Coordinates of C-alpha atoms and ligand atoms in Angstrom, one line a residue:
X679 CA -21.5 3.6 15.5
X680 CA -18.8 5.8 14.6
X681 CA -18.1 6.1 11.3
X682 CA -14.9 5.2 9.0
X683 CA -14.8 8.7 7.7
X684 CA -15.1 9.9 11.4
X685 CA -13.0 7.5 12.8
X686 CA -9.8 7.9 10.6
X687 CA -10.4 11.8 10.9
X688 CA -9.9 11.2 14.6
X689 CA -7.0 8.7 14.5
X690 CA -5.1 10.7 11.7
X691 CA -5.1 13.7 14.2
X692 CA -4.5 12.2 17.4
X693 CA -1.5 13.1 18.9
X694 CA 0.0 9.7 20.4
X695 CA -0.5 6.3 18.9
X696 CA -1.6 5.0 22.6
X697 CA -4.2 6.7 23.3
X698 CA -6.1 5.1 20.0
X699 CA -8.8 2.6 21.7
X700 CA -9.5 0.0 19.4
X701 CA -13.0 0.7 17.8
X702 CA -16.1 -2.1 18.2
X703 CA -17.9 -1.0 15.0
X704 CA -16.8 -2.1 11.5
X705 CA -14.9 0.3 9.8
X706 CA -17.1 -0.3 6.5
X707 CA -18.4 3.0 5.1
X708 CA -22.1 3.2 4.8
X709 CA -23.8 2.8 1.6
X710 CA -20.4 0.7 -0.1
X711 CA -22.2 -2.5 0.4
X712 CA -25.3 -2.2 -1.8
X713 CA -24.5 -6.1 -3.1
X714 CA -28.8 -5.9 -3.4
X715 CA -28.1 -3.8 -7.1
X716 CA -25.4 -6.2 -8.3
X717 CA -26.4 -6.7 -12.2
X718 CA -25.7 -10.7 -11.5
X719 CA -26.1 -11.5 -7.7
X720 CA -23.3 -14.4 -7.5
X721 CA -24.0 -16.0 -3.8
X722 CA -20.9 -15.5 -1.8
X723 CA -18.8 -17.3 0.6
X724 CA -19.3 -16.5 4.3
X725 CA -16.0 -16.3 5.7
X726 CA -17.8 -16.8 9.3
X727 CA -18.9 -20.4 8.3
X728 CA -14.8 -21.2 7.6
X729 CA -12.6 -23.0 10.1
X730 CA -10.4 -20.3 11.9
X731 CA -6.9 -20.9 12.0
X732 CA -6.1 -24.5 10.5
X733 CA -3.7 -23.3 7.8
X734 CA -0.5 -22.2 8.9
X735 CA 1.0 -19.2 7.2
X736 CA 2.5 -19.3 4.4
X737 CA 6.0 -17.3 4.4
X738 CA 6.5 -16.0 0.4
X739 CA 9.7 -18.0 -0.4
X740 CA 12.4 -15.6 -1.0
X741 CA 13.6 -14.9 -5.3
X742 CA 16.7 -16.5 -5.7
X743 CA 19.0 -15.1 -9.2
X744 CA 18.8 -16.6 -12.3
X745 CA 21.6 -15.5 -13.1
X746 CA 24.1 -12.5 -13.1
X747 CA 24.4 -9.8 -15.6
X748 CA 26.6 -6.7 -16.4
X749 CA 25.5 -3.7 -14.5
X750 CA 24.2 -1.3 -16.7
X751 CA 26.0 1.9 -15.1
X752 CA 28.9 -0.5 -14.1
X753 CA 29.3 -2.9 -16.9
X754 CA 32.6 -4.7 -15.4
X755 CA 30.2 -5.8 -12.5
X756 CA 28.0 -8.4 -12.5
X757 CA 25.1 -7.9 -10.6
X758 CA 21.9 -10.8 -10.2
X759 CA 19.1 -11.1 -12.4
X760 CA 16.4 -12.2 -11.9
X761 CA 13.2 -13.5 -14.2
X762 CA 10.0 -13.1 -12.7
X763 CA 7.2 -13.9 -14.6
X764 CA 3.3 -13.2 -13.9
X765 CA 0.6 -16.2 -14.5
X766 CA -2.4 -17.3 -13.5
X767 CA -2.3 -19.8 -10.9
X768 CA -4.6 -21.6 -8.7
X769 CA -4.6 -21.8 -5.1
X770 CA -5.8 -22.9 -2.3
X771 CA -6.9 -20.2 0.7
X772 CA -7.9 -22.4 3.0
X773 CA -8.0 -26.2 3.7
X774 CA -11.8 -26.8 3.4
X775 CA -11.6 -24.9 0.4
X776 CA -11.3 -26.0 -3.6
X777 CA -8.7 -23.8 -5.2
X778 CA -9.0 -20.2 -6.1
X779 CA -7.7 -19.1 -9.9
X780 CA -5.2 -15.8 -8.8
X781 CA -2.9 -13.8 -10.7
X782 CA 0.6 -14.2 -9.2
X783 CA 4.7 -13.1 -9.7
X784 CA 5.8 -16.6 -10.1
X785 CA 3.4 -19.8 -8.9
X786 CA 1.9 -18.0 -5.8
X787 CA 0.3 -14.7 -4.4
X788 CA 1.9 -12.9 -2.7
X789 CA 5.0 -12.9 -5.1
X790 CA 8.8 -14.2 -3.8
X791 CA 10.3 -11.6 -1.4
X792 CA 13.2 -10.1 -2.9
X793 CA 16.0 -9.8 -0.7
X794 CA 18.5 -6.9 -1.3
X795 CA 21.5 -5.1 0.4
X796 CA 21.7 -1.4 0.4
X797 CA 24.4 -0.5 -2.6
X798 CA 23.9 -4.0 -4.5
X799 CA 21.9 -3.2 -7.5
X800 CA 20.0 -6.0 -9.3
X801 CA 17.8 -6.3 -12.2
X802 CA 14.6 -8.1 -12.7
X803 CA 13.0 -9.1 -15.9
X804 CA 9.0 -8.9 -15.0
X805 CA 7.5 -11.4 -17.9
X806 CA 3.8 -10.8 -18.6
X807 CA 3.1 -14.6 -18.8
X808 CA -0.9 -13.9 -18.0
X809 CA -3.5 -15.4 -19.9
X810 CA -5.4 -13.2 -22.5
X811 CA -9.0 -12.8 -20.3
X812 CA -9.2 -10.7 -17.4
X813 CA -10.7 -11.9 -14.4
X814 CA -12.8 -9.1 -13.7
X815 CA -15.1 -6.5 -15.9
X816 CA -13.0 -4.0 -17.4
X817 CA -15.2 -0.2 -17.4
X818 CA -14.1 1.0 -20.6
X819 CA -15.4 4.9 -19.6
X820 CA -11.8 5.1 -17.0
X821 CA -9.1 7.0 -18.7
X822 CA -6.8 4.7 -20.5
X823 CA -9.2 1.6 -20.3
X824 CA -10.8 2.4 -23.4
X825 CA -12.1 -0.6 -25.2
X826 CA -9.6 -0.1 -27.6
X827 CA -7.2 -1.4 -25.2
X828 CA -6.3 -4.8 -24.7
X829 CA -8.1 -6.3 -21.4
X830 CA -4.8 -7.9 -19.7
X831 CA -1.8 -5.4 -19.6
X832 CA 0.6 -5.2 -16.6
X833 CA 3.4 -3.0 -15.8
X834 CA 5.5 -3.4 -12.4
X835 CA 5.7 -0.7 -9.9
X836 CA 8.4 -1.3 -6.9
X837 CA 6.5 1.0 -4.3
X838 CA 9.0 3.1 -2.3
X839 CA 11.9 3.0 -4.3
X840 CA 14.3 5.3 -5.6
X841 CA 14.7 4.0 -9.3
X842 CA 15.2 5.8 -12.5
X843 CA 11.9 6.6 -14.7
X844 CA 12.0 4.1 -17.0
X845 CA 12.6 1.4 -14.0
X846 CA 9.6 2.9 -12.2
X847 CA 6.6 1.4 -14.3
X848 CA 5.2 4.2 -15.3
X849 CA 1.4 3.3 -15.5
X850 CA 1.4 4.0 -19.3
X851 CA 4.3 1.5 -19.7
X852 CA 1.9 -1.7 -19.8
X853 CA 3.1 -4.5 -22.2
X854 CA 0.6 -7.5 -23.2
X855 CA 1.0 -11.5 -22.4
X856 CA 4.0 -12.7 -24.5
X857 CA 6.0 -9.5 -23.4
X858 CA 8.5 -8.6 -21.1
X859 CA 10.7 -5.5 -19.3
X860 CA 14.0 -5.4 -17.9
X861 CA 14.1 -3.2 -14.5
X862 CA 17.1 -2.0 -13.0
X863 CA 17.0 -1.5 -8.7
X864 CA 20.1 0.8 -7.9
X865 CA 19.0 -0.1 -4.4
X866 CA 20.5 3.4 -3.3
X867 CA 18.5 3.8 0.0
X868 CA 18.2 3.0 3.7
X869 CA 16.6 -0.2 4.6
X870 CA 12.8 -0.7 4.6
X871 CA 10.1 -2.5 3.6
X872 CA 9.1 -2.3 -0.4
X873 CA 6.7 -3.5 -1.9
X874 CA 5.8 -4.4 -5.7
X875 CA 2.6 -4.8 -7.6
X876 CA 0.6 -3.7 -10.5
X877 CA 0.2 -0.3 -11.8
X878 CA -0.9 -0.3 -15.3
X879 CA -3.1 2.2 -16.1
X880 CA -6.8 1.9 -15.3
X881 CA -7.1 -1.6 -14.0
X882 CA -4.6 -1.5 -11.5
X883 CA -7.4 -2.2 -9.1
X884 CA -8.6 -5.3 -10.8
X885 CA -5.1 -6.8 -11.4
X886 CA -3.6 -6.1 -7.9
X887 CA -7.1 -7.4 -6.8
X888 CA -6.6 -10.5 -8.7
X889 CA -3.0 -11.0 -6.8
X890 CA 0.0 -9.3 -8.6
X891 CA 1.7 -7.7 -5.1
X892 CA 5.0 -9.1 -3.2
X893 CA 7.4 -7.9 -0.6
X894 CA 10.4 -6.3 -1.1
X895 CA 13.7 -5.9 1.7
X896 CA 16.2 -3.7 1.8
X897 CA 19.1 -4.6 4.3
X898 CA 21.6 -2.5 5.4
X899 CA 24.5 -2.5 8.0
X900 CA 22.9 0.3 10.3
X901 CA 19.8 -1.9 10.6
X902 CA 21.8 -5.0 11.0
X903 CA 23.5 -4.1 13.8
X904 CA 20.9 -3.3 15.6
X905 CA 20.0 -7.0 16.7
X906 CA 16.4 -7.1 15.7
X907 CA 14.6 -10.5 15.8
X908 CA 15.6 -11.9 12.4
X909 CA 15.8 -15.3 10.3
X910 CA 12.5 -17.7 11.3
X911 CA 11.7 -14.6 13.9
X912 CA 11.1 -12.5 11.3
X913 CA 8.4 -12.6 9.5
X914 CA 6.3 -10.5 6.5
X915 CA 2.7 -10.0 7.2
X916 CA 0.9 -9.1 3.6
X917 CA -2.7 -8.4 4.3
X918 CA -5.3 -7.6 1.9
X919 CA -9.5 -7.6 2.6
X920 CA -11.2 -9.8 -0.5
X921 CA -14.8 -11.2 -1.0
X922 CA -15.0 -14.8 -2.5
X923 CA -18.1 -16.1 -4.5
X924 CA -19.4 -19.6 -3.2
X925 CA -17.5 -21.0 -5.5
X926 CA -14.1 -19.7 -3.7
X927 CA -13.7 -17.7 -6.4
X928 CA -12.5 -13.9 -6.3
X929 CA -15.6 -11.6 -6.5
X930 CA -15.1 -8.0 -7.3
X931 CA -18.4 -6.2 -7.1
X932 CA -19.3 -4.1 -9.9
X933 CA -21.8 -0.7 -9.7
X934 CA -25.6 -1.3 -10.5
X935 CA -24.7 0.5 -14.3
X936 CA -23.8 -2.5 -16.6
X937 CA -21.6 -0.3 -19.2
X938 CA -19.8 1.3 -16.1
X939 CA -19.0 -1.3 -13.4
X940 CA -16.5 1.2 -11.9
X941 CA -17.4 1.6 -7.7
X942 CA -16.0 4.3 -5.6
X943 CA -14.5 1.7 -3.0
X944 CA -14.1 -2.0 -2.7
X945 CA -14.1 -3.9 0.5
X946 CA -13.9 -7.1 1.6
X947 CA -15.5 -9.1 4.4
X948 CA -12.9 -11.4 5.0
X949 CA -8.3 -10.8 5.0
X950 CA -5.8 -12.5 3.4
X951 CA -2.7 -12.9 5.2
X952 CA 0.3 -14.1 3.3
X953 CA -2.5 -15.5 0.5
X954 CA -4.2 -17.6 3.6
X955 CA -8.3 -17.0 5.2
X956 CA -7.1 -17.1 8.6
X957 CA -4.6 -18.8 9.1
X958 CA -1.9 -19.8 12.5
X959 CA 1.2 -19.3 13.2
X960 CA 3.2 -21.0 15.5
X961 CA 6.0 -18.9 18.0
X962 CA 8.0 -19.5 20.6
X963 CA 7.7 -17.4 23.7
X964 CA 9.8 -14.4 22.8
X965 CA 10.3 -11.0 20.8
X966 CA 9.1 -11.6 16.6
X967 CA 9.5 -8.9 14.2
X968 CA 6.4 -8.3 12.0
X969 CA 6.7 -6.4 8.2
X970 CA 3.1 -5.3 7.9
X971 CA 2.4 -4.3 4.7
X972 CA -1.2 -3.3 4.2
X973 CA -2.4 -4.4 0.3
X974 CA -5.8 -3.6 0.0
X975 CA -7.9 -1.9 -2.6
X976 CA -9.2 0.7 -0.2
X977 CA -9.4 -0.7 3.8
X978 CA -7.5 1.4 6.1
X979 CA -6.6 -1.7 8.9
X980 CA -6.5 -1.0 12.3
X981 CA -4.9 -3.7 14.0
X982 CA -4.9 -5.1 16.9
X983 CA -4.2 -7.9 19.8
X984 CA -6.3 -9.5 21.1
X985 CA -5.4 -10.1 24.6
X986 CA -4.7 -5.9 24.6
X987 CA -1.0 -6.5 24.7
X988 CA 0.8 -3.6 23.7
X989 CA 3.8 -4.1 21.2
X990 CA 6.0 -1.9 19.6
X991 CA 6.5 -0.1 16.1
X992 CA 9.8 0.0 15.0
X993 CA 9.1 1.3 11.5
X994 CA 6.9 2.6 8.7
X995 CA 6.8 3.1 5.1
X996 CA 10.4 3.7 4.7
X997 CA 12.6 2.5 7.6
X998 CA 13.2 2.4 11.3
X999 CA 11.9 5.2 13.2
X1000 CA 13.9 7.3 15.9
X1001 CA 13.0 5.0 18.6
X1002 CA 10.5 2.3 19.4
X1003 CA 6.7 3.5 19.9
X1004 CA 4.6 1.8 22.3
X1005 CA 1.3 0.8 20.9
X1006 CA -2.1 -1.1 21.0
X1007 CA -3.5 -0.2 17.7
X1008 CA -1.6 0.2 14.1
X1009 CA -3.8 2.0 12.0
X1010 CA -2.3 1.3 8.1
X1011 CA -3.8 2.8 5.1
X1012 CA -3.6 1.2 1.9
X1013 CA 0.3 0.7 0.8
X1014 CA 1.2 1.8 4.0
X1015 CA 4.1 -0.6 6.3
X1016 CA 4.7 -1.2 9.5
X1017 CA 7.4 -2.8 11.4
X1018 CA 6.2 -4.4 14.5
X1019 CA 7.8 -6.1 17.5
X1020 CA 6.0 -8.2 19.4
X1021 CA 7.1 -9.7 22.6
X1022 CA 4.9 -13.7 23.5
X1023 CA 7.8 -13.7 26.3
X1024 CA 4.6 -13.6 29.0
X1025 CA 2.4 -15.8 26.7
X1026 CA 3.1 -19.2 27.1
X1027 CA 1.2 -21.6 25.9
X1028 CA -1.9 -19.1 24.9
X1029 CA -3.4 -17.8 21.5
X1030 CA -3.6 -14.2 20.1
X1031 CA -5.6 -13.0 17.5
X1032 CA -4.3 -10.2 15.2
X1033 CA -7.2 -8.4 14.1
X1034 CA -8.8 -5.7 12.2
X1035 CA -12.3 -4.3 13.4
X1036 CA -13.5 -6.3 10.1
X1037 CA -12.5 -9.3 11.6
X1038 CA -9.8 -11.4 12.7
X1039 CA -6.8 -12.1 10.4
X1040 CA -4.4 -14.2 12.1
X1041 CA -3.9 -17.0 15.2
X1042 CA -0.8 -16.5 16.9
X1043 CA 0.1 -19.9 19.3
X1044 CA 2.4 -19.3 21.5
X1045 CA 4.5 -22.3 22.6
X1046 CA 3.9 -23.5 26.5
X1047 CA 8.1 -23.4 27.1
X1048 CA 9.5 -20.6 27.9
X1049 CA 11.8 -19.7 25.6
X1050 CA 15.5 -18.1 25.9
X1051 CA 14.4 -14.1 26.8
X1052 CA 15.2 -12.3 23.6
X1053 CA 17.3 -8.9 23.0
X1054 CA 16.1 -6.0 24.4
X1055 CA 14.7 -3.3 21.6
X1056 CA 17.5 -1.0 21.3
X1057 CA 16.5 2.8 22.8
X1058 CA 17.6 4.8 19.6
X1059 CA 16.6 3.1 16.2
X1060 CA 18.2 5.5 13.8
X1061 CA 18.8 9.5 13.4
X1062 CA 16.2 11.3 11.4
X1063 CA 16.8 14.6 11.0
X1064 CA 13.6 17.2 10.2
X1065 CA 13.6 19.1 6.8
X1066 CA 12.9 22.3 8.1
X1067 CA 10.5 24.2 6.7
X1068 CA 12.4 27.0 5.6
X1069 CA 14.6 24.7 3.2
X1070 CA 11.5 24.7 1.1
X1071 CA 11.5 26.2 -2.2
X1072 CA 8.1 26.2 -2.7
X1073 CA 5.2 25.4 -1.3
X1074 CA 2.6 23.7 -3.9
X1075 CA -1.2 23.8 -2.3
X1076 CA -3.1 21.0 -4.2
X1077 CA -6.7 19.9 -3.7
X1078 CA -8.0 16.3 -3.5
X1079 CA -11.2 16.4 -5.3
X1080 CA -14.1 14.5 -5.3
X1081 CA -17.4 14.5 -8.1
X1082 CA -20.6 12.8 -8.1
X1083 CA -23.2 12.9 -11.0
X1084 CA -26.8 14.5 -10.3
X1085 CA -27.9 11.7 -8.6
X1086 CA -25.2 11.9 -6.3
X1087 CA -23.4 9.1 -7.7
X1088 CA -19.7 9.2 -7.5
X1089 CA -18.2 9.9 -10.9
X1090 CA -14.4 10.3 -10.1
X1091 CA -11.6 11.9 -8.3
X1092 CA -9.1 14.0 -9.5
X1093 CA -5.7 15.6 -7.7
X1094 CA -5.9 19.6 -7.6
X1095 CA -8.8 19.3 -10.7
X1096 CA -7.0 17.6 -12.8
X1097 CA -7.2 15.1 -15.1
X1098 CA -4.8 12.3 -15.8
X1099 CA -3.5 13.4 -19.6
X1100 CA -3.4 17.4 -18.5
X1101 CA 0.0 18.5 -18.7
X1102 CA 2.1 18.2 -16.1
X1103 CA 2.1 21.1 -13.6
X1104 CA 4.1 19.6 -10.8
X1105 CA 8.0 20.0 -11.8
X1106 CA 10.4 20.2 -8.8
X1107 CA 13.8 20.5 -9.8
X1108 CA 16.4 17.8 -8.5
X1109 CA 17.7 18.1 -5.3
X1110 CA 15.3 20.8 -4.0
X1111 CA 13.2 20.7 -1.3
X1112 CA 9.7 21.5 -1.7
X1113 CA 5.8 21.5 0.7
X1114 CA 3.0 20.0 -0.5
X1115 CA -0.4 20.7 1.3
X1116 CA -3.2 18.2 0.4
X1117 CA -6.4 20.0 0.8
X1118 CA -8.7 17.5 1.2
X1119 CA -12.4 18.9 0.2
X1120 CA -13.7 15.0 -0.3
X1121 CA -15.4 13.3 2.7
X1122 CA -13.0 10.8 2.8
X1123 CA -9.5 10.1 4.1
X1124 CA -7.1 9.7 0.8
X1125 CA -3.4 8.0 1.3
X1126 CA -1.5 9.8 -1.2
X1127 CA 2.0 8.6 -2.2
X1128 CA 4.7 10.0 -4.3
X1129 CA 6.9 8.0 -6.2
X1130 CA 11.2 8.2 -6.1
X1131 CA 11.0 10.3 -2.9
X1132 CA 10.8 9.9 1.2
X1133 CA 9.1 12.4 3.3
X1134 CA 8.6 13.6 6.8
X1135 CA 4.6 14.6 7.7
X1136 CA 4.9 18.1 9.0
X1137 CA 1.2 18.6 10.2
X1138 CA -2.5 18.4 9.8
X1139 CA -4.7 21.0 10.0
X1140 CA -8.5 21.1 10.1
X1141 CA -10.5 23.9 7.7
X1142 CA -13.4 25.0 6.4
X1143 CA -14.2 23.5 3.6
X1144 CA -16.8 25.4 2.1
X1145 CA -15.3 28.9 2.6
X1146 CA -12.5 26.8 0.3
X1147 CA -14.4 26.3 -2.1
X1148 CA -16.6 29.4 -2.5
X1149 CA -13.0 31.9 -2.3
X1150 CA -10.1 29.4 -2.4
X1151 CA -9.4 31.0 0.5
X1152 CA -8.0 28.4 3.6
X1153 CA -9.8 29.1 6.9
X1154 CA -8.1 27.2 9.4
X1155 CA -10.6 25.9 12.2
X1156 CA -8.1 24.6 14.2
X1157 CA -4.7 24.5 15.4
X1158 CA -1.6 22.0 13.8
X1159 CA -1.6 18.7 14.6
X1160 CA 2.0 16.9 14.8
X1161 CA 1.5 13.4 13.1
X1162 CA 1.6 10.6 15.6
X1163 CA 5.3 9.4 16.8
X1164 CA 4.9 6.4 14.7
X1165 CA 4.3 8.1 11.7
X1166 CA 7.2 10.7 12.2
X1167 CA 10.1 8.8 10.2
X1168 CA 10.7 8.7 6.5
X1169 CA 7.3 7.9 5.0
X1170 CA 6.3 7.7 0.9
X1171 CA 1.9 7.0 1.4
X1172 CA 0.2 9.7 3.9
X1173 CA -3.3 9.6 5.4
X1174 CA -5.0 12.9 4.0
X1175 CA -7.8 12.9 6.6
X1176 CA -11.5 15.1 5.2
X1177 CA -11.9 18.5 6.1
X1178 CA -8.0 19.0 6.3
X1179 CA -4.5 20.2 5.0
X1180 CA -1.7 17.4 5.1
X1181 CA 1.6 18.9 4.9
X1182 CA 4.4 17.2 4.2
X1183 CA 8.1 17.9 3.1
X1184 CA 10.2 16.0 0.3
X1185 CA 13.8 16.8 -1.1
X1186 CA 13.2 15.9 -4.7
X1187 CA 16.7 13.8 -4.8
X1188 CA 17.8 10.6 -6.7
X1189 CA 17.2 11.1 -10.7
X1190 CA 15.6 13.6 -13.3
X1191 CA 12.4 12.8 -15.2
X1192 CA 9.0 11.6 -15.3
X1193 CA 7.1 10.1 -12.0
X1194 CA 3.7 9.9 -10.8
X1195 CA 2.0 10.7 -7.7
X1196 CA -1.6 9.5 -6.7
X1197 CA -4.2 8.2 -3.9
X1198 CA -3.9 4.4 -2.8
X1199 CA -6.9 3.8 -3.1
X1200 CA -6.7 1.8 -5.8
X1201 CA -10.4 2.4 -7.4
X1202 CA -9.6 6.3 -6.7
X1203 CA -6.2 6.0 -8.4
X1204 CA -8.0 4.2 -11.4
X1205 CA -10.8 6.9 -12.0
X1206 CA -8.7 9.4 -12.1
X1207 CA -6.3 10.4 -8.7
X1208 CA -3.1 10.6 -10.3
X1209 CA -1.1 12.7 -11.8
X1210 CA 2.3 12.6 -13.1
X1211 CA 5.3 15.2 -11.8
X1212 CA 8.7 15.4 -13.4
X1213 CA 11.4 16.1 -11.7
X1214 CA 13.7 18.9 -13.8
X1215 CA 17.0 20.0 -13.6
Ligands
LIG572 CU1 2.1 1.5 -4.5 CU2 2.1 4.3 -7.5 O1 2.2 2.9 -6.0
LIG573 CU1 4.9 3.7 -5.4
LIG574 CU1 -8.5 8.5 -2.5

């Protein structure tokens, strides 16, 4: 069995997309899954004794305005609002089950897709409308989880936008039950997939966990003229693994040490899709667009048909790419998108399975007429341009660190050594473009992500990792590896694979002030991968 570490090392660094054979083995690291030293064993739900596919998917229903207010920067424009507030719902999962107590935006999880045009600002009032309990233990040792905190705070992040600071959600910005905040989108970027959820500091693993996530479009007239399968063929795809108690209620698994339930990683053994336990969904015999957005705490998906078919990626993290890639696998780490086409055309009348090596997600049942042949992918997407290297200002090299306690117990991570509250070291200055080099010295792949800005990956490069740490000197073992073509457009989350230097380029452009930067892995990001950068003038 090949292992997860291993296996993303390899796909991060392989050079084409196609040649990624789907693996057999389950992509759980080894020693994640000690449920035998839970404090209080709860018996848990075996997704394997569900009925597949007897729910059909659920498409988010899209936010409509509340209302319409001045613009803020424009105030003789009126621009919609609208009023979003968090709760505690319950729901069902899956037919044969009883309902499931979540935390959504509005009465279900995943949230209403916002729908918004490129240039049409809007603002949304995020209402913290949750009840006063958490669902899950709170470790009060995580940097600001302290038990002088109160247990439910939330604080709305709209991943892969470029907003002002204090529209960003900074994770310190957390407001209580009874509270609210007014956000402002500028929606000053190309079109893409966002998506928004939870970052309040400490727990944003536990409350994104418990629900708090929804898509996020941006539209604009390059993209629409392009023809892509749209309306009913369209359709989002928000997957996220979870574990479910016998009761069909979430579990999240806590370390053996009662005053520290903190764990390393989280991972399911069964994926949501759109909220459903796999579920169908019902197509005609043509080309479908897909918005894959992976929401997990820490599984990288690797997905899959399962009839082999190959299917093209449009689009990642943040827009069309420069032409459709061919693929058979997606590999997508945690916040990453992906904008699929796939073509049923020579389906009739058969299902497909979309599936992760954990397990299958989703039934796809392709009508038996043939349908009307659909619009052929167009050759050239969009124009991306490389940021050469030598418009770089600077170069910043910063580590991704790992430490265990004497047992060997992992305590926490931190970005380039640092904690959380240190002062603030990264401060790019507006409009300038800058390198950063993730040396990863952990054994584990890390999707970092940067908030306000787009990037291009420039390369990967394997090292030797204890010469690093002995002289902080970089040994290169190997030579550069271009990312894969479908990771070669604008992106905001990048795999850091072990045992390597990520590069990637930014122009630090959009507004001045505080951001943060951190590892999607959301029990990594917790405990302490993050750091805040400011961006000066
Ligand atoms: Cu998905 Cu800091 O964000
Ligand atoms: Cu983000
Ligand atoms: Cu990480």
């Amino acid at each position: 069995m090949i292992s997860r570490r291993e296996f993303l090392k390899k796909s991060g660094l392989l050079a084409t997309a196609l040649a990624i054979p789907t693996p057999a083995s389950n992509v759980i690291a080894p020693g994640t899954e000690d449920e035998l030293h839970e404090v209080v064993p709860r018996p848990s739900l075996n997704p394997s004794s569900l009925a597949p596919f007897v729910d059909p998917l659920p498409i988010p229903e899209v936010a409509q305005p509340n209302g319409y207010r001045a613009d803020p920067l424009h105030p003789s424009e009126r621009i919609p609002y609208y009023r979003i507030e968090l709760s505690e719902i319950q729901v069902k999962v899956h037919r044969d089950l009883r309902p499931t107590r979540l935390w959504g935006y509005g009465a279900t999880s995943p949230g209403p897709t916002i729908e918004a045009r490129k240039g049409s600002p809007i603002i949304v009032e995020w209402v913290n409308a949750l009840p006063k309990a958490h669902l899950f233990a709170i470790d009060h040792h995580i940097h600001g989880a302290e038990a002088d905190k109160p247990h439910v705070r939330a604080v709305v992040h709209l991943h892969g936008a470029r907003v002002r600071p204090d529209s960003d959600g900074y994770p310190e910005d957390w407001y209580v039950p009874g509270k609210s905040r007014l956000a402002y989108y500028p929606n000053v970027q190309d079109a893409a997939m966002l998506w928004y959820h939870d970052h309040a500091l400490g727990i944003t693993r536990l409350n994104i966990y418990a629900g708090l996530f929804g898509a996020y479009f941006i539209r604009d007239s390059a993209e629409s003229a392009l023809n892509l399968p749209s309306g009913k063929y369209e359709i989002p795809l928000i997957l996220c693994d979870r574990r479910f108690d016998s009761q069909a209620q979430l579990y999240y698994p806590t370390s053996p040490m009662f005053h520290a339930p903190w764990r390393p990683e989280f991972y399911g053994n069964t994926i949501l899709a759109n909220g459903k336990l796999l579920p169908y969904l019902a197509v005609e015999a043509r080309k479908y667009r897909f918005r894959v957005v992976n929401v997990s705490n820490s599984r990288f998906l690797t997905l899959s048909l399962s009839n082999n078919q190959r299917f093209h990626q449009i689009g990642s993290d943040q827009g069309l790419l420069r032409a459709p890639v061919l693929v058979t696998t997606v590999i997508l780490a945690p916040a990453e998108r992906a904008d699929l086409v796939i073509d049923f055309l020579e389906h009739p009348g058969t299902h497909i399975v979309l599936s992760d090596p954990s397990g299958p997600i989703i039934q796809f049942q392709v009508d038996a007429s043939a349908a009307a042949k659909s619009a052929a992918l167009p050759a050239t997407l969009r124009r991306i341009k490389p940021l050469p290297p030598s418009s770089a200002v600077r170069t910043r090299t910063l580590t991704l660190d790992q430490y265990s306690d004497p047992s060997g117990r992992v305590m926490r991570m931190l970005l380039n050594g640092m904690h959380w509250n240190m002062p603030i070291s990264e401060r790019p200055v507006i409009g300038s473009v800058e390198i950063w080099r993730f040396v990863n010295l952990t054994p584990d792949p890390h999707p970092i992500h940067l908030h306000l800005v787009r990037f291009q990956i420039l390369d990967r490069r394997e090292f030797d990792v204890d010469a690093y740490k002995k002289s902080k000197a970089l040994h290169f073992t190997g030579p550069p590896m271009r990312p894969d073509l479908n990771e070669s457009g604008w992106k905001d989350t990048v795999r850091c694979p072990p045992k390597t230097v990520t590069r990637i380029i930014a122009r630090f452009e959009g507004f001045t002030g505080r951001y943060v930067w951190h590892c999607h892995v959301l029990e990594h990001e917790d405990n302490e991968m993050m750091r805040p950068f400011e961006v000066i003038r």
